[in-house]
Amino acid sequence: GQSLEQPSEVTAVEGAIVQINCTYQTSGFYGLSWYQQHDGGAPTFLSYNALDGLEETGRFSSFLSRSDSYGYLLLQELQMKDSASYFCAVRGMDSNYQLIWGAGTKLIIKP
Amino acid sequence: DSGVTQTPKHLITATGQRVTLRCSPRSGDLSVYWYQQSLDQGLQFLIQYYNGEERAKGNILERFSAQQFPDLHSELNLSSLELGDSALYFCASSVGHGGTDTQYFGPGTRLTVL
């Protein structure tokens, strides 16, 4: 079956860099997505990786290694507004190509 | 603002009751997805409609049903409600029906079952 693992909580300091890891298990992999969700808010799309390598969008980057079934989200120059939960989600044949979501990583940023 | 609208924002009801949640997708999007998010949990995919037809089913209970209307808005019906159904229910929409399509989420409906 499909599964995703990501840390439940990560703490970092304002201005620093933080990496949130995600490992997955699925058949017929079809892409890894990252979403951000502030408390009480809706998930918003951050990035999508279908191929190996690094995708950069401003302060956020996402990396994928399909051979390792592993990806990460890198957040640079952390700001207090980046305090949120971050979800990785994967599409695979197991789920008929629907997004299966990790449990989320709560990012706590300290001044 | 994602362009996806959901009503109502909050709903409080009693066990055994039935409720209907409504979603309007972004203009031009043909797919609608429904998700359930319990407290401090990830999102559980419930069901997807594409252009009026059911496209995929996730962990949706038999007490729950949904449909997508010709104007592409969708409704999620929850019946015989139980305390454990209390959660945030999100609707999302996308242009197509899978693949690389980005999903855009509505603000959610917070359901409380007492």
Short mmCIF file of C-alpha atoms in Angstrom, two decimals:
data_model
loop_
_atom_site.label_atom_id
_atom_site.label_comp_id
_atom_site.label_asym_id
_atom_site.label_seq_id
_atom_site.Cartn_x
_atom_site.Cartn_y
_atom_site.Cartn_z
CA GLY A 1 0.00 0.00 0.00
CA GLN A 2 0.90 3.65 0.12
CA SER A 3 2.43 5.46 3.05
CA LEU A 4 4.25 8.71 3.75
CA GLU A 5 6.40 9.65 6.69
CA GLN A 6 7.35 13.13 7.77
CA PRO A 7 8.41 14.51 11.16
CA SER A 8 5.54 15.67 13.33
CA GLU A 9 7.25 18.85 14.44
CA VAL A 10 10.30 20.94 13.57
CA THR A 11 11.57 24.01 15.40
CA ALA A 12 13.81 26.66 13.86
CA VAL A 13 14.93 30.23 14.42
CA GLU A 14 13.80 33.24 12.42
CA GLY A 15 16.21 33.92 9.55
CA ALA A 16 17.55 30.37 9.54
CA ILE A 17 17.13 27.50 7.06
CA VAL A 18 15.02 24.42 7.76
CA GLN A 19 14.51 21.18 5.87
CA ILE A 20 11.37 19.04 6.19
CA ASN A 21 11.83 15.48 4.99
CA CYS A 22 9.29 13.14 3.49
CA THR A 23 9.72 9.47 2.66
CA TYR A 24 7.07 7.63 0.76
CA GLN A 25 6.06 4.21 -0.37
CA THR A 26 3.87 3.75 -3.42
CA SER A 27 3.58 1.89 -6.68
CA GLY A 28 3.56 3.75 -9.95
CA PHE A 29 4.85 7.00 -8.51
CA TYR A 30 3.40 10.04 -10.20
CA GLY A 31 4.76 13.03 -8.31
CA LEU A 32 5.36 14.53 -4.87
CA SER A 33 3.59 17.72 -3.83
CA TRP A 34 4.00 20.06 -0.88
CA TYR A 35 1.24 22.12 0.70
CA GLN A 36 1.28 24.70 3.48
CA GLN A 37 -1.54 25.06 5.98
CA HIS A 38 -1.79 27.76 8.62
CA ASP A 39 -3.83 27.03 11.73
CA GLY A 40 -7.50 27.07 10.85
CA GLY A 41 -6.75 27.77 7.21
CA ALA A 42 -6.91 25.88 3.95
CA PRO A 43 -3.97 24.02 2.44
CA THR A 44 -2.21 26.01 -0.25
CA PHE A 45 -0.01 24.54 -2.95
CA LEU A 46 3.73 25.15 -2.65
CA SER A 47 5.50 22.88 -5.12
CA TYR A 48 5.41 19.74 -7.20
CA ASN A 49 8.24 17.38 -8.21
CA ALA A 50 7.77 14.67 -10.78
CA LEU A 51 11.43 14.25 -11.69
CA ASP A 52 14.59 14.00 -9.62
CA GLY A 53 16.23 17.21 -8.58
CA LEU A 54 15.61 20.55 -7.01
CA GLU A 55 12.76 22.94 -7.81
CA GLU A 56 13.18 26.47 -6.51
CA THR A 57 10.45 29.03 -5.92
CA GLY A 58 11.68 32.05 -4.05
CA ARG A 59 12.62 31.17 -0.48
CA PHE A 60 11.19 27.67 -0.85
CA SER A 61 12.79 24.74 -2.67
CA SER A 62 11.69 21.16 -3.03
CA PHE A 63 13.85 18.16 -3.81
CA LEU A 64 13.02 14.67 -5.03
CA SER A 65 15.00 11.46 -5.30
CA ARG A 66 12.81 8.77 -6.85
CA SER A 67 15.41 6.05 -6.36
CA ASP A 68 15.37 6.76 -2.60
CA SER A 69 11.60 7.43 -2.44
CA TYR A 70 12.51 10.60 -0.64
CA GLY A 71 11.91 14.28 -0.90
CA TYR A 72 12.30 17.39 1.16
CA LEU A 73 11.07 20.93 1.41
CA LEU A 74 13.71 23.56 2.15
CA LEU A 75 12.69 26.89 3.59
CA GLN A 76 15.28 29.66 3.68
CA GLU A 77 15.39 33.01 5.46
CA LEU A 78 12.63 31.87 7.75
CA GLN A 79 9.99 34.41 8.68
CA MET A 80 7.48 34.22 11.51
CA LYS A 81 4.70 33.93 8.93
CA ASP A 82 6.19 30.61 7.80
CA SER A 83 4.92 29.07 11.05
CA ALA A 84 2.45 26.53 9.72
CA SER A 85 1.98 22.86 9.02
CA TYR A 86 3.59 21.46 5.90
CA PHE A 87 2.19 18.40 4.16
CA CYS A 88 3.80 16.19 1.58
CA ALA A 89 1.43 14.33 -0.69
CA VAL A 90 2.07 11.70 -3.31
CA ARG A 91 0.21 10.37 -6.30
CA GLY A 92 0.59 6.73 -7.11
CA MET A 93 -1.05 3.85 -8.82
CA ASP A 94 -2.08 2.39 -5.44
CA SER A 95 -4.48 5.26 -4.88
CA ASN A 96 -5.71 5.45 -8.44
CA TYR A 97 -3.55 8.57 -8.77
CA GLN A 98 -5.35 10.45 -6.03
CA LEU A 99 -3.27 12.49 -3.63
CA ILE A 100 -2.36 10.60 -0.46
CA TRP A 101 -1.26 12.96 2.29
CA GLY A 102 1.30 12.71 5.03
CA ALA A 103 0.24 13.60 8.57
CA GLY A 104 1.97 16.97 8.33
CA THR A 105 4.95 18.67 9.96
CA LYS A 106 4.26 21.53 12.31
CA LEU A 107 6.97 24.16 11.85
CA ILE A 108 7.56 26.32 14.91
CA ILE A 109 9.67 29.42 14.39
CA LYS A 110 11.27 31.19 17.29
CA PRO A 111 12.45 34.80 17.20
CA ASP B 1 -8.20 33.70 -2.05
CA SER B 2 -8.15 30.46 -4.06
CA GLY B 3 -11.39 31.12 -5.90
CA VAL B 4 -13.04 28.05 -4.36
CA THR B 5 -16.00 28.83 -2.14
CA GLN B 6 -17.57 26.66 0.54
CA THR B 7 -20.68 27.15 2.61
CA PRO B 8 -21.39 27.18 5.43
CA LYS B 9 -18.19 28.08 7.28
CA HIS B 10 -19.40 26.55 10.51
CA LEU B 11 -22.06 23.97 11.23
CA ILE B 12 -23.15 22.68 14.62
CA THR B 13 -25.58 19.80 14.75
CA ALA B 14 -26.60 16.81 16.82
CA THR B 15 -25.87 13.13 16.47
CA GLY B 16 -28.16 11.33 14.08
CA GLN B 17 -28.80 14.41 11.98
CA ARG B 18 -28.07 15.04 8.31
CA VAL B 19 -26.21 18.00 6.82
CA THR B 20 -25.23 19.23 3.38
CA LEU B 21 -21.99 21.01 2.60
CA ARG B 22 -21.68 23.03 -0.57
CA CYS B 23 -18.70 23.84 -2.78
CA SER B 24 -18.24 26.00 -5.86
CA PRO B 25 -15.02 25.36 -7.78
CA ARG B 26 -12.78 27.94 -9.38
CA SER B 27 -14.00 29.22 -12.70
CA GLY B 28 -12.91 26.80 -15.41
CA ASP B 29 -12.09 23.91 -13.07
CA LEU B 30 -13.91 20.68 -13.85
CA SER B 31 -12.77 18.54 -10.93
CA VAL B 32 -14.00 18.80 -7.37
CA TYR B 33 -12.46 16.86 -4.49
CA TRP B 34 -13.74 16.44 -0.95
CA TYR B 35 -11.43 15.92 2.02
CA GLN B 36 -11.93 15.39 5.73
CA GLN B 37 -9.42 16.70 8.26
CA SER B 38 -9.81 15.72 11.89
CA LEU B 39 -8.05 17.66 14.63
CA ASP B 40 -4.28 17.81 14.08
CA GLN B 41 -4.48 15.17 11.38
CA GLY B 42 -3.65 15.04 7.70
CA LEU B 43 -6.22 15.18 4.99
CA GLN B 44 -8.28 12.13 4.16
CA PHE B 45 -9.47 12.01 0.59
CA LEU B 46 -13.17 11.24 0.36
CA ILE B 47 -14.30 11.51 -3.24
CA GLN B 48 -13.64 13.23 -6.56
CA TYR B 49 -16.00 14.35 -9.31
CA TYR B 50 -14.97 15.36 -12.77
CA ASN B 51 -17.40 17.19 -15.03
CA GLY B 52 -20.40 15.74 -13.24
CA GLU B 53 -19.21 12.16 -13.00
CA GLU B 54 -17.70 10.36 -10.03
CA ARG B 55 -14.01 9.93 -10.80
CA ALA B 56 -12.46 8.38 -7.73
CA LYS B 57 -13.47 7.25 -4.29
CA GLY B 58 -11.37 7.29 -1.15
CA ASN B 59 -12.25 6.46 2.42
CA ILE B 60 -15.79 7.72 2.21
CA LEU B 61 -18.29 6.19 4.59
CA GLU B 62 -21.55 4.77 3.29
CA ARG B 63 -23.37 7.40 5.37
CA PHE B 64 -21.72 10.06 3.22
CA SER B 65 -22.57 10.85 -0.38
CA ALA B 66 -21.76 13.55 -2.86
CA GLN B 67 -22.71 14.81 -6.26
CA GLN B 68 -21.59 17.38 -8.80
CA PHE B 69 -24.25 19.36 -10.60
CA PRO B 70 -24.30 20.59 -14.23
CA ASP B 71 -23.04 24.01 -13.14
CA LEU B 72 -20.10 22.11 -11.56
CA HIS B 73 -20.84 22.99 -7.97
CA SER B 74 -20.78 20.05 -5.62
CA GLU B 75 -22.53 18.99 -2.44
CA LEU B 76 -21.39 16.57 0.23
CA ASN B 77 -24.17 14.98 2.22
CA LEU B 78 -23.42 13.56 5.65
CA SER B 79 -26.15 11.56 7.36
CA SER B 80 -26.69 9.70 10.65
CA LEU B 81 -23.98 11.90 12.07
CA GLU B 82 -21.75 10.63 14.83
CA LEU B 83 -19.47 12.48 17.24
CA GLY B 84 -16.46 11.24 15.28
CA ASP B 85 -17.64 13.04 12.17
CA SER B 86 -16.68 16.35 13.76
CA ALA B 87 -13.93 17.69 11.51
CA LEU B 88 -12.96 20.26 8.93
CA TYR B 89 -14.29 19.38 5.51
CA PHE B 90 -12.41 20.85 2.59
CA CYS B 91 -13.36 21.04 -1.01
CA ALA B 92 -10.67 21.48 -3.65
CA SER B 93 -10.84 21.97 -7.38
CA SER B 94 -8.52 21.49 -10.34
CA VAL B 95 -8.65 21.98 -14.04
CA GLY B 96 -8.33 18.34 -15.04
CA HIS B 97 -8.82 15.02 -13.30
CA GLY B 98 -5.40 14.09 -12.00
CA GLY B 99 -1.81 13.89 -13.05
CA THR B 100 0.03 17.11 -12.42
CA ASP B 101 -3.07 19.15 -11.67
CA THR B 102 -2.66 21.50 -8.74
CA GLN B 103 -5.56 21.41 -6.32
CA TYR B 104 -6.93 24.68 -5.00
CA PHE B 105 -8.66 24.47 -1.66
CA GLY B 106 -11.66 26.27 -0.32
CA PRO B 107 -11.72 27.74 3.20
CA GLY B 108 -13.42 24.65 4.61
CA THR B 109 -16.53 23.91 6.62
CA ARG B 110 -16.03 23.18 10.31
CA LEU B 111 -18.58 20.59 11.39
CA THR B 112 -19.24 20.04 15.07
CA VAL B 113 -21.47 17.14 16.06
CA LEU B 114 -22.76 17.32 19.64
#
